[in-house]
Amino acid sequence: MATSADLYPSRQGDSEALLPRLDPVVYSTANTPLGESQCAFYRDNGYLIFPGLLADMVAPLRNEIGKLKRDLRGCEELVLEPDSNELRTVFNPIAYSTVVDRCFRDERIVAVARQLLGSEVYRMQSRINIKPPLKGRAFSWHSDFETWHVEDGMPRMRALTAWVMLTENHSHNGPLYVIPGSHRQYVSCAGQTGTDNYKTSLRQQTLGVPSPQMMQRVLKNRRIKAITGEPGTLVIHECNLLHASPDNLSADARSIAMCVYNSVENAPQAPFSGLPPRPAFLSSRDTTAVRAIAAEAA
Ligand code: 6CS
Ligand code: FE
């Protein structure tokens, strides 16, 4: 596996730092399917919301959850909540469900990913997050890129996550919080990655989580935005955008299906932690471009 210089060092001891972003946010100058103002919004804020765009997918996707739970019983792909035996996440559903696979080949999503990343894309990770009523626990502030860089060897910031709301995401069921604009700097975190960190980090992440002092700095001139919406809403967020979510204190699940698209020109290298890469169900190293399906046929 090739290795290039580490432009985004993290977890290299006790120090934390805010480092400059060295990569573009919008890689293409095309103005379709997103128009200029949507590209500018994404460049400045690091996310986009398309209310109700994928409403047709909600029922089929929700129907898959029970089947995936049964089929993957006892497998590593099923991750439980940190303090109960409730299901938190199903990993790699595109490998086990044709419905989920087709959803994340849908042209309405793939065309946006290709445009923003300025190339063909491959699907690096997919998951369904359940956030069960009353028991769904918080995710701490983090940048996904930090983990993917350190643990998976993703060299540059040229990836994004697309996710679909499968239930209403409202203010009380643990919606995603983002810090608009935070993707324009990189938080280099303290710590040292241990072997098989993923075995605990997916239930509760402790590495790659900026300290309260660092979050004070980041939030000084920024606000937090809660992303809420109806089922079928599509959200795209940039790989280095700081995000978190609170506990689900309501009686409603907050479930989403998500997929990470990485540019085929940003193939993973040896992880910058120096450890072996995480298993393929968390981070695929097969960079074959995704074959899109036209929206009407998907
Ligand atoms: O591990 C991952 O790939 C993703 N999951 C978590 C909980 N944190 C980092 C990244 O978003
Ligand atoms: Fe994340």
mmCIF file of C-alpha atoms and ligand atoms in Angstrom:
data_model
loop_
_atom_site.group_PDB
_atom_site.id
_atom_site.type_symbol
_atom_site.label_atom_id
_atom_site.label_comp_id
_atom_site.label_asym_id
_atom_site.label_seq_id
_atom_site.Cartn_x
_atom_site.Cartn_y
_atom_site.Cartn_z
ATOM 1 C CA MET A 1 0.000 0.000 0.000
ATOM 2 C CA ALA A 2 1.373 3.404 -0.995
ATOM 3 C CA THR A 3 1.737 6.102 1.608
ATOM 4 C CA SER A 4 2.026 9.834 1.063
ATOM 5 C CA ALA A 5 2.939 12.563 3.536
ATOM 6 C CA ASP A 6 0.435 12.942 6.344
ATOM 7 C CA LEU A 7 -1.222 16.287 5.602
ATOM 8 C CA TYR A 8 -3.751 15.864 8.392
ATOM 9 C CA PRO A 9 -1.922 14.359 11.381
ATOM 10 C CA SER A 10 -4.085 13.407 14.356
ATOM 11 C CA ARG A 11 -3.860 11.231 17.505
ATOM 12 C CA GLN A 12 -0.112 11.681 17.705
ATOM 13 C CA GLY A 13 0.195 12.380 21.408
ATOM 14 C CA ASP A 14 -1.205 14.932 23.817
ATOM 15 C CA SER A 15 -1.491 17.950 21.566
ATOM 16 C CA GLU A 16 -4.556 19.225 19.775
ATOM 17 C CA ALA A 17 -4.481 21.806 16.993
ATOM 18 C CA LEU A 18 -6.587 23.587 14.429
ATOM 19 C CA LEU A 19 -4.950 23.000 11.052
ATOM 20 C CA PRO A 20 -5.785 24.532 7.687
ATOM 21 C CA ARG A 21 -7.859 22.599 5.187
ATOM 22 C CA LEU A 22 -5.671 21.968 2.148
ATOM 23 C CA ASP A 23 -8.371 20.595 -0.144
ATOM 24 C CA PRO A 24 -11.283 22.090 -2.075
ATOM 25 C CA VAL A 25 -14.841 21.534 -0.848
ATOM 26 C CA VAL A 26 -16.535 21.610 -4.261
ATOM 27 C CA TYR A 27 -14.343 19.869 -6.817
ATOM 28 C CA SER A 28 -16.316 20.472 -9.992
ATOM 29 C CA THR A 29 -17.288 23.658 -11.768
ATOM 30 C CA ALA A 30 -20.325 22.019 -13.429
ATOM 31 C CA ASN A 31 -23.656 23.531 -12.458
ATOM 32 C CA THR A 32 -25.831 20.462 -12.743
ATOM 33 C CA PRO A 33 -27.617 18.807 -11.006
ATOM 34 C CA LEU A 34 -26.800 21.387 -8.305
ATOM 35 C CA GLY A 35 -26.991 25.033 -9.289
ATOM 36 C CA GLU A 36 -24.444 27.673 -8.433
ATOM 37 C CA SER A 37 -26.147 28.803 -5.244
ATOM 38 C CA GLN A 38 -26.406 25.235 -3.909
ATOM 39 C CA CYS A 39 -22.709 24.673 -4.624
ATOM 40 C CA ALA A 40 -21.863 27.941 -2.884
ATOM 41 C CA PHE A 41 -24.010 26.988 0.121
ATOM 42 C CA TYR A 42 -22.252 23.629 0.370
ATOM 43 C CA ARG A 43 -18.831 25.215 0.020
ATOM 44 C CA ASP A 44 -19.557 27.683 2.839
ATOM 45 C CA ASN A 45 -21.637 25.509 5.169
ATOM 46 C CA GLY A 46 -20.599 21.924 4.450
ATOM 47 C CA TYR A 47 -24.066 20.438 4.054
ATOM 48 C CA LEU A 48 -27.195 20.472 1.890
ATOM 49 C CA ILE A 49 -30.778 19.482 2.715
ATOM 50 C CA PHE A 50 -33.300 18.283 0.115
ATOM 51 C CA PRO A 51 -36.660 18.111 1.926
ATOM 52 C CA GLY A 52 -38.711 15.039 0.974
ATOM 53 C CA LEU A 53 -36.641 14.312 -2.158
ATOM 54 C CA LEU A 54 -36.517 10.558 -1.573
ATOM 55 C CA ALA A 55 -40.002 10.072 -0.080
ATOM 56 C CA ASP A 56 -40.563 7.082 -2.395
ATOM 57 C CA MET A 57 -37.727 5.194 -0.719
ATOM 58 C CA VAL A 58 -38.879 5.445 2.873
ATOM 59 C CA ALA A 59 -41.295 2.497 3.056
ATOM 60 C CA PRO A 60 -39.063 0.081 1.113
ATOM 61 C CA LEU A 61 -36.017 0.997 3.206
ATOM 62 C CA ARG A 62 -37.854 0.756 6.520
ATOM 63 C CA ASN A 63 -39.105 -2.698 5.528
ATOM 64 C CA GLU A 64 -35.524 -3.892 5.170
ATOM 65 C CA ILE A 65 -34.503 -3.211 8.759
ATOM 66 C CA GLY A 66 -36.220 -6.252 10.279
ATOM 67 C CA LYS A 67 -34.820 -8.540 7.600
ATOM 68 C CA LEU A 68 -31.271 -7.203 8.046
ATOM 69 C CA LYS A 69 -31.544 -7.654 11.800
ATOM 70 C CA ARG A 70 -32.545 -11.301 11.366
ATOM 71 C CA ASP A 71 -30.064 -12.107 8.610
ATOM 72 C CA LEU A 72 -27.095 -10.504 10.395
ATOM 73 C CA ARG A 73 -27.795 -11.871 13.875
ATOM 74 C CA GLY A 74 -24.528 -12.416 15.734
ATOM 75 C CA CYS A 75 -22.458 -10.646 13.034
ATOM 76 C CA GLU A 76 -20.087 -7.722 13.561
ATOM 77 C CA GLU A 77 -22.232 -5.623 11.231
ATOM 78 C CA LEU A 78 -24.775 -5.172 14.029
ATOM 79 C CA VAL A 79 -23.632 -2.633 16.633
ATOM 80 C CA LEU A 80 -25.544 -2.177 19.891
ATOM 81 C CA GLU A 81 -26.184 0.909 21.996
ATOM 82 C CA PRO A 82 -23.468 1.608 24.621
ATOM 83 C CA ASP A 83 -25.721 1.006 27.626
ATOM 84 C CA SER A 84 -28.435 -1.353 26.429
ATOM 85 C CA ASN A 85 -28.831 -4.224 24.025
ATOM 86 C CA GLU A 86 -30.878 -2.140 21.616
ATOM 87 C CA LEU A 87 -29.673 -2.079 18.026
ATOM 88 C CA ARG A 88 -27.740 1.137 17.254
ATOM 89 C CA THR A 89 -26.365 0.567 13.740
ATOM 90 C CA VAL A 90 -26.498 -1.951 10.903
ATOM 91 C CA PHE A 91 -23.294 -1.679 8.871
ATOM 92 C CA ASN A 92 -22.867 -2.413 5.173
ATOM 93 C CA PRO A 93 -26.563 -2.864 4.341
ATOM 94 C CA ILE A 94 -25.779 -2.354 0.632
ATOM 95 C CA ALA A 95 -24.080 -5.760 0.687
ATOM 96 C CA TYR A 96 -27.060 -7.589 2.183
ATOM 97 C CA SER A 97 -30.122 -5.812 0.817
ATOM 98 C CA THR A 98 -30.882 -5.157 -2.838
ATOM 99 C CA VAL A 99 -33.285 -2.410 -1.784
ATOM 100 C CA VAL A 100 -30.590 -0.500 0.123
ATOM 101 C CA ASP A 101 -28.049 -1.180 -2.625
ATOM 102 C CA ARG A 102 -30.376 0.279 -5.277
ATOM 103 C CA CYS A 103 -31.190 3.272 -3.098
ATOM 104 C CA PHE A 104 -27.526 4.248 -2.921
ATOM 105 C CA ARG A 105 -27.072 3.777 -6.669
ATOM 106 C CA ASP A 106 -29.953 6.151 -7.330
ATOM 107 C CA GLU A 107 -28.960 8.821 -9.816
ATOM 108 C CA ARG A 108 -30.541 11.536 -7.657
ATOM 109 C CA ILE A 109 -27.849 10.901 -5.039
ATOM 110 C CA VAL A 110 -24.952 9.673 -7.151
ATOM 111 C CA ALA A 111 -25.070 12.634 -9.569
ATOM 112 C CA VAL A 112 -24.762 15.060 -6.663
ATOM 113 C CA ALA A 113 -21.839 13.114 -5.184
ATOM 114 C CA ARG A 114 -20.066 13.025 -8.573
ATOM 115 C CA GLN A 115 -20.578 16.739 -9.082
ATOM 116 C CA LEU A 116 -19.344 17.811 -5.652
ATOM 117 C CA LEU A 117 -16.378 15.435 -5.716
ATOM 118 C CA GLY A 118 -15.543 16.142 -9.370
ATOM 119 C CA SER A 119 -15.038 12.525 -10.408
ATOM 120 C CA GLU A 120 -16.535 9.061 -10.392
ATOM 121 C CA VAL A 121 -17.256 7.886 -6.860
ATOM 122 C CA TYR A 122 -17.319 4.589 -4.973
ATOM 123 C CA ARG A 123 -19.265 3.652 -1.872
ATOM 124 C CA MET A 124 -16.894 3.412 1.057
ATOM 125 C CA GLN A 125 -19.309 2.790 3.926
ATOM 126 C CA SER A 126 -23.037 2.304 4.339
ATOM 127 C CA ARG A 127 -25.117 2.018 7.478
ATOM 128 C CA ILE A 128 -28.555 2.313 8.987
ATOM 129 C CA ASN A 129 -28.622 4.192 12.284
ATOM 130 C CA ILE A 130 -31.685 3.318 14.330
ATOM 131 C CA LYS A 131 -31.600 5.748 17.335
ATOM 132 C CA PRO A 132 -34.278 3.798 19.215
ATOM 133 C CA PRO A 133 -36.878 5.663 21.319
ATOM 134 C CA LEU A 134 -35.570 6.685 24.769
ATOM 135 C CA LYS A 135 -32.527 4.405 24.474
ATOM 136 C CA GLY A 136 -30.720 5.861 21.448
ATOM 137 C CA ARG A 137 -27.578 7.487 22.769
ATOM 138 C CA ALA A 138 -25.642 10.556 21.693
ATOM 139 C CA PHE A 139 -22.739 10.714 19.268
ATOM 140 C CA SER A 140 -19.944 13.086 20.391
ATOM 141 C CA TRP A 141 -18.615 15.904 18.230
ATOM 142 C CA HIS A 142 -16.352 14.542 15.516
ATOM 143 C CA SER A 143 -15.214 14.902 11.925
ATOM 144 C CA ASP A 144 -15.704 11.660 9.984
ATOM 145 C CA PHE A 145 -12.629 12.454 7.909
ATOM 146 C CA GLU A 146 -10.456 12.363 11.030
ATOM 147 C CA THR A 147 -11.388 8.721 11.639
ATOM 148 C CA TRP A 148 -11.225 7.767 7.966
ATOM 149 C CA HIS A 149 -7.799 9.365 7.607
ATOM 150 C CA VAL A 150 -6.266 7.867 10.739
ATOM 151 C CA GLU A 151 -7.964 4.451 10.741
ATOM 152 C CA ASP A 152 -8.671 3.838 7.037
ATOM 153 C CA GLY A 153 -5.913 5.793 5.240
ATOM 154 C CA MET A 154 -8.186 8.204 3.327
ATOM 155 C CA PRO A 155 -5.556 10.693 2.132
ATOM 156 C CA ARG A 156 -7.519 13.849 1.213
ATOM 157 C CA MET A 157 -10.830 15.509 2.018
ATOM 158 C CA ARG A 158 -12.760 14.396 -1.051
ATOM 159 C CA ALA A 159 -15.677 12.395 0.320
ATOM 160 C CA LEU A 160 -19.202 13.036 1.558
ATOM 161 C CA THR A 161 -22.027 11.292 3.350
ATOM 162 C CA ALA A 162 -25.525 11.124 1.883
ATOM 163 C CA TRP A 163 -28.304 10.121 4.242
ATOM 164 C CA VAL A 164 -32.030 9.672 4.051
ATOM 165 C CA MET A 165 -34.422 10.240 6.937
ATOM 166 C CA LEU A 166 -36.499 7.098 7.496
ATOM 167 C CA THR A 167 -38.574 8.675 10.271
ATOM 168 C CA GLU A 168 -39.279 12.288 11.026
ATOM 169 C CA ASN A 169 -36.118 13.826 12.512
ATOM 170 C CA HIS A 170 -37.366 16.367 15.040
ATOM 171 C CA SER A 171 -35.914 18.383 17.868
ATOM 172 C CA HIS A 172 -36.497 15.695 20.521
ATOM 173 C CA ASN A 173 -35.437 12.433 18.904
ATOM 174 C CA GLY A 174 -31.712 13.062 18.714
ATOM 175 C CA PRO A 175 -31.352 14.874 15.377
ATOM 176 C CA LEU A 176 -27.985 15.500 13.772
ATOM 177 C CA TYR A 177 -26.277 18.680 14.926
ATOM 178 C CA VAL A 178 -23.761 20.259 12.584
ATOM 179 C CA ILE A 179 -21.469 23.263 12.899
ATOM 180 C CA PRO A 180 -21.829 25.067 9.560
ATOM 181 C CA GLY A 181 -18.441 26.130 8.218
ATOM 182 C CA SER A 182 -16.434 23.890 10.574
ATOM 183 C CA HIS A 183 -15.320 21.747 7.603
ATOM 184 C CA ARG A 184 -12.982 24.562 6.535
ATOM 185 C CA GLN A 185 -10.486 23.745 9.279
ATOM 186 C CA TYR A 186 -9.178 20.431 10.543
ATOM 187 C CA VAL A 187 -9.173 19.545 14.211
ATOM 188 C CA SER A 188 -6.105 17.474 14.932
ATOM 189 C CA CYS A 189 -7.052 15.461 18.030
ATOM 190 C CA ALA A 190 -5.040 14.175 20.970
ATOM 191 C CA GLY A 191 -4.681 10.473 21.701
ATOM 192 C CA GLN A 192 -3.272 7.291 20.277
ATOM 193 C CA THR A 193 -5.293 4.780 18.274
ATOM 194 C CA GLY A 194 -5.313 1.306 19.801
ATOM 195 C CA THR A 195 -5.589 -1.958 17.892
ATOM 196 C CA ASP A 196 -9.181 -2.736 16.867
ATOM 197 C CA ASN A 197 -10.426 0.626 18.139
ATOM 198 C CA TYR A 198 -13.493 0.098 15.963
ATOM 199 C CA LYS A 199 -14.720 -2.629 18.300
ATOM 200 C CA THR A 200 -15.644 0.025 20.849
ATOM 201 C CA SER A 201 -15.679 3.292 18.868
ATOM 202 C CA LEU A 202 -18.869 2.492 16.986
ATOM 203 C CA ARG A 203 -20.833 2.154 20.224
ATOM 204 C CA GLN A 204 -19.152 5.150 21.775
ATOM 205 C CA GLN A 205 -16.427 7.198 20.149
ATOM 206 C CA THR A 206 -13.689 8.508 22.445
ATOM 207 C CA LEU A 207 -10.759 9.001 20.019
ATOM 208 C CA GLY A 208 -11.075 11.649 17.328
ATOM 209 C CA VAL A 209 -13.301 13.642 19.655
ATOM 210 C CA PRO A 210 -12.095 17.227 20.208
ATOM 211 C CA SER A 211 -11.720 18.286 23.863
ATOM 212 C CA PRO A 212 -14.199 20.733 25.463
ATOM 213 C CA GLN A 213 -11.495 23.438 25.251
ATOM 214 C CA MET A 214 -11.107 22.834 21.529
ATOM 215 C CA MET A 215 -14.883 22.859 21.027
ATOM 216 C CA GLN A 216 -15.031 26.200 22.878
ATOM 217 C CA ARG A 217 -12.597 27.574 20.317
ATOM 218 C CA VAL A 218 -14.451 26.099 17.349
ATOM 219 C CA LEU A 219 -17.820 27.342 18.584
ATOM 220 C CA LYS A 220 -16.623 30.812 19.479
ATOM 221 C CA ASN A 221 -17.799 32.405 16.244
ATOM 222 C CA ARG A 222 -20.054 29.640 15.049
ATOM 223 C CA ARG A 223 -23.512 28.306 15.804
ATOM 224 C CA ILE A 224 -24.958 24.809 15.964
ATOM 225 C CA LYS A 225 -27.628 23.799 13.474
ATOM 226 C CA ALA A 226 -30.017 20.889 14.155
ATOM 227 C CA ILE A 227 -30.993 19.102 10.957
ATOM 228 C CA THR A 228 -34.670 18.218 11.132
ATOM 229 C CA GLY A 229 -37.091 17.105 8.449
ATOM 230 C CA GLU A 230 -39.781 14.803 7.162
ATOM 231 C CA PRO A 231 -39.133 11.187 6.212
ATOM 232 C CA GLY A 232 -37.565 11.010 2.758
ATOM 233 C CA THR A 233 -35.438 14.112 3.274
ATOM 234 C CA LEU A 234 -31.953 13.708 1.784
ATOM 235 C CA VAL A 235 -28.995 15.329 3.526
ATOM 236 C CA ILE A 236 -25.457 15.564 2.187
ATOM 237 C CA HIS A 237 -22.649 16.434 4.550
ATOM 238 C CA GLU A 238 -18.998 17.031 3.853
ATOM 239 C CA CYS A 239 -16.485 14.551 5.271
ATOM 240 C CA ASN A 240 -14.760 17.076 7.556
ATOM 241 C CA LEU A 241 -17.879 18.816 8.901
ATOM 242 C CA LEU A 242 -18.023 18.648 12.699
ATOM 243 C CA HIS A 243 -21.212 16.920 13.793
ATOM 244 C CA ALA A 244 -22.793 15.214 16.787
ATOM 245 C CA SER A 245 -26.207 14.176 17.993
ATOM 246 C CA PRO A 246 -27.869 14.152 21.410
ATOM 247 C CA ASP A 247 -29.679 11.252 23.109
ATOM 248 C CA ASN A 248 -33.082 10.359 21.777
ATOM 249 C CA LEU A 249 -35.287 11.371 24.719
ATOM 250 C CA SER A 250 -38.541 10.942 22.809
ATOM 251 C CA ALA A 251 -40.808 7.978 22.162
ATOM 252 C CA ASP A 252 -40.032 8.060 18.418
ATOM 253 C CA ALA A 253 -37.138 6.362 16.693
ATOM 254 C CA ARG A 254 -34.857 8.621 14.671
ATOM 255 C CA SER A 255 -33.759 6.288 11.920
ATOM 256 C CA ILE A 256 -31.666 7.091 8.873
ATOM 257 C CA ALA A 257 -29.947 5.193 6.064
ATOM 258 C CA MET A 258 -26.579 6.539 5.036
ATOM 259 C CA CYS A 259 -23.825 6.012 2.528
ATOM 260 C CA VAL A 260 -20.352 7.492 2.213
ATOM 261 C CA TYR A 261 -19.128 8.297 -1.284
ATOM 262 C CA ASN A 262 -15.422 8.807 -1.830
ATOM 263 C CA SER A 263 -13.760 9.999 -5.032
ATOM 264 C CA VAL A 264 -12.117 7.191 -7.023
ATOM 265 C CA GLU A 265 -9.145 9.576 -7.170
ATOM 266 C CA ASN A 266 -8.836 9.491 -3.386
ATOM 267 C CA ALA A 267 -8.125 5.789 -2.922
ATOM 268 C CA PRO A 268 -7.250 4.680 0.605
ATOM 269 C CA GLN A 269 -3.612 4.242 1.501
ATOM 270 C CA ALA A 270 -2.045 2.578 4.520
ATOM 271 C CA PRO A 271 -3.832 4.008 7.600
ATOM 272 C CA PHE A 272 -1.962 6.979 9.069
ATOM 273 C CA SER A 273 -2.205 5.326 12.507
ATOM 274 C CA GLY A 274 0.316 2.745 11.297
ATOM 275 C CA LEU A 275 -2.155 -0.013 12.202
ATOM 276 C CA PRO A 276 -3.898 -2.376 9.776
ATOM 277 C CA PRO A 277 -6.981 -0.943 8.053
ATOM 278 C CA ARG A 278 -10.452 -1.539 9.473
ATOM 279 C CA PRO A 279 -12.501 -4.371 7.991
ATOM 280 C CA ALA A 280 -14.283 -3.865 4.665
ATOM 281 C CA PHE A 281 -17.745 -3.788 6.234
ATOM 282 C CA LEU A 282 -16.725 -0.449 7.819
ATOM 283 C CA SER A 283 -14.553 0.930 5.074
ATOM 284 C CA SER A 284 -14.382 -0.628 1.651
ATOM 285 C CA ARG A 285 -11.050 -0.497 -0.160
ATOM 286 C CA ASP A 286 -12.639 -1.506 -3.456
ATOM 287 C CA THR A 287 -12.640 1.753 -5.397
ATOM 288 C CA THR A 288 -14.679 0.493 -8.367
ATOM 289 C CA ALA A 289 -16.950 3.356 -9.473
ATOM 290 C CA VAL A 290 -20.580 2.936 -8.485
ATOM 291 C CA ARG A 291 -22.947 2.183 -11.366
ATOM 292 C CA ALA A 292 -25.873 4.591 -11.036
ATOM 293 C CA ILE A 293 -29.492 3.668 -11.725
ATOM 294 C CA ALA A 294 -31.796 6.249 -13.316
ATOM 295 C CA ALA A 295 -34.231 7.640 -10.753
ATOM 296 C CA GLU A 296 -37.383 6.265 -12.405
ATOM 297 C CA ALA A 297 -35.863 2.771 -12.521
ATOM 298 C CA ALA A 298 -34.282 2.767 -9.035
HETATM 299 O O1 6CS B 1 -16.345 4.990 12.235
HETATM 300 C C1 6CS B 1 -16.789 5.634 11.291
HETATM 301 O O2 6CS B 1 -16.411 5.438 10.148
HETATM 302 C C2 6CS B 1 -17.800 6.702 11.579
HETATM 303 N N1 6CS B 1 -18.493 6.416 12.792
HETATM 304 C C3 6CS B 1 -18.291 7.041 13.918
HETATM 305 C C4 6CS B 1 -19.100 6.723 15.130
HETATM 306 N N2 6CS B 1 -17.361 7.998 14.027
HETATM 307 C C5 6CS B 1 -16.478 8.300 12.940
HETATM 308 C C6 6CS B 1 -17.165 8.064 11.635
HETATM 309 O O3 6CS B 1 -18.220 8.983 11.547
HETATM 310 FE FE FE B 2 -20.089 10.855 11.841
#
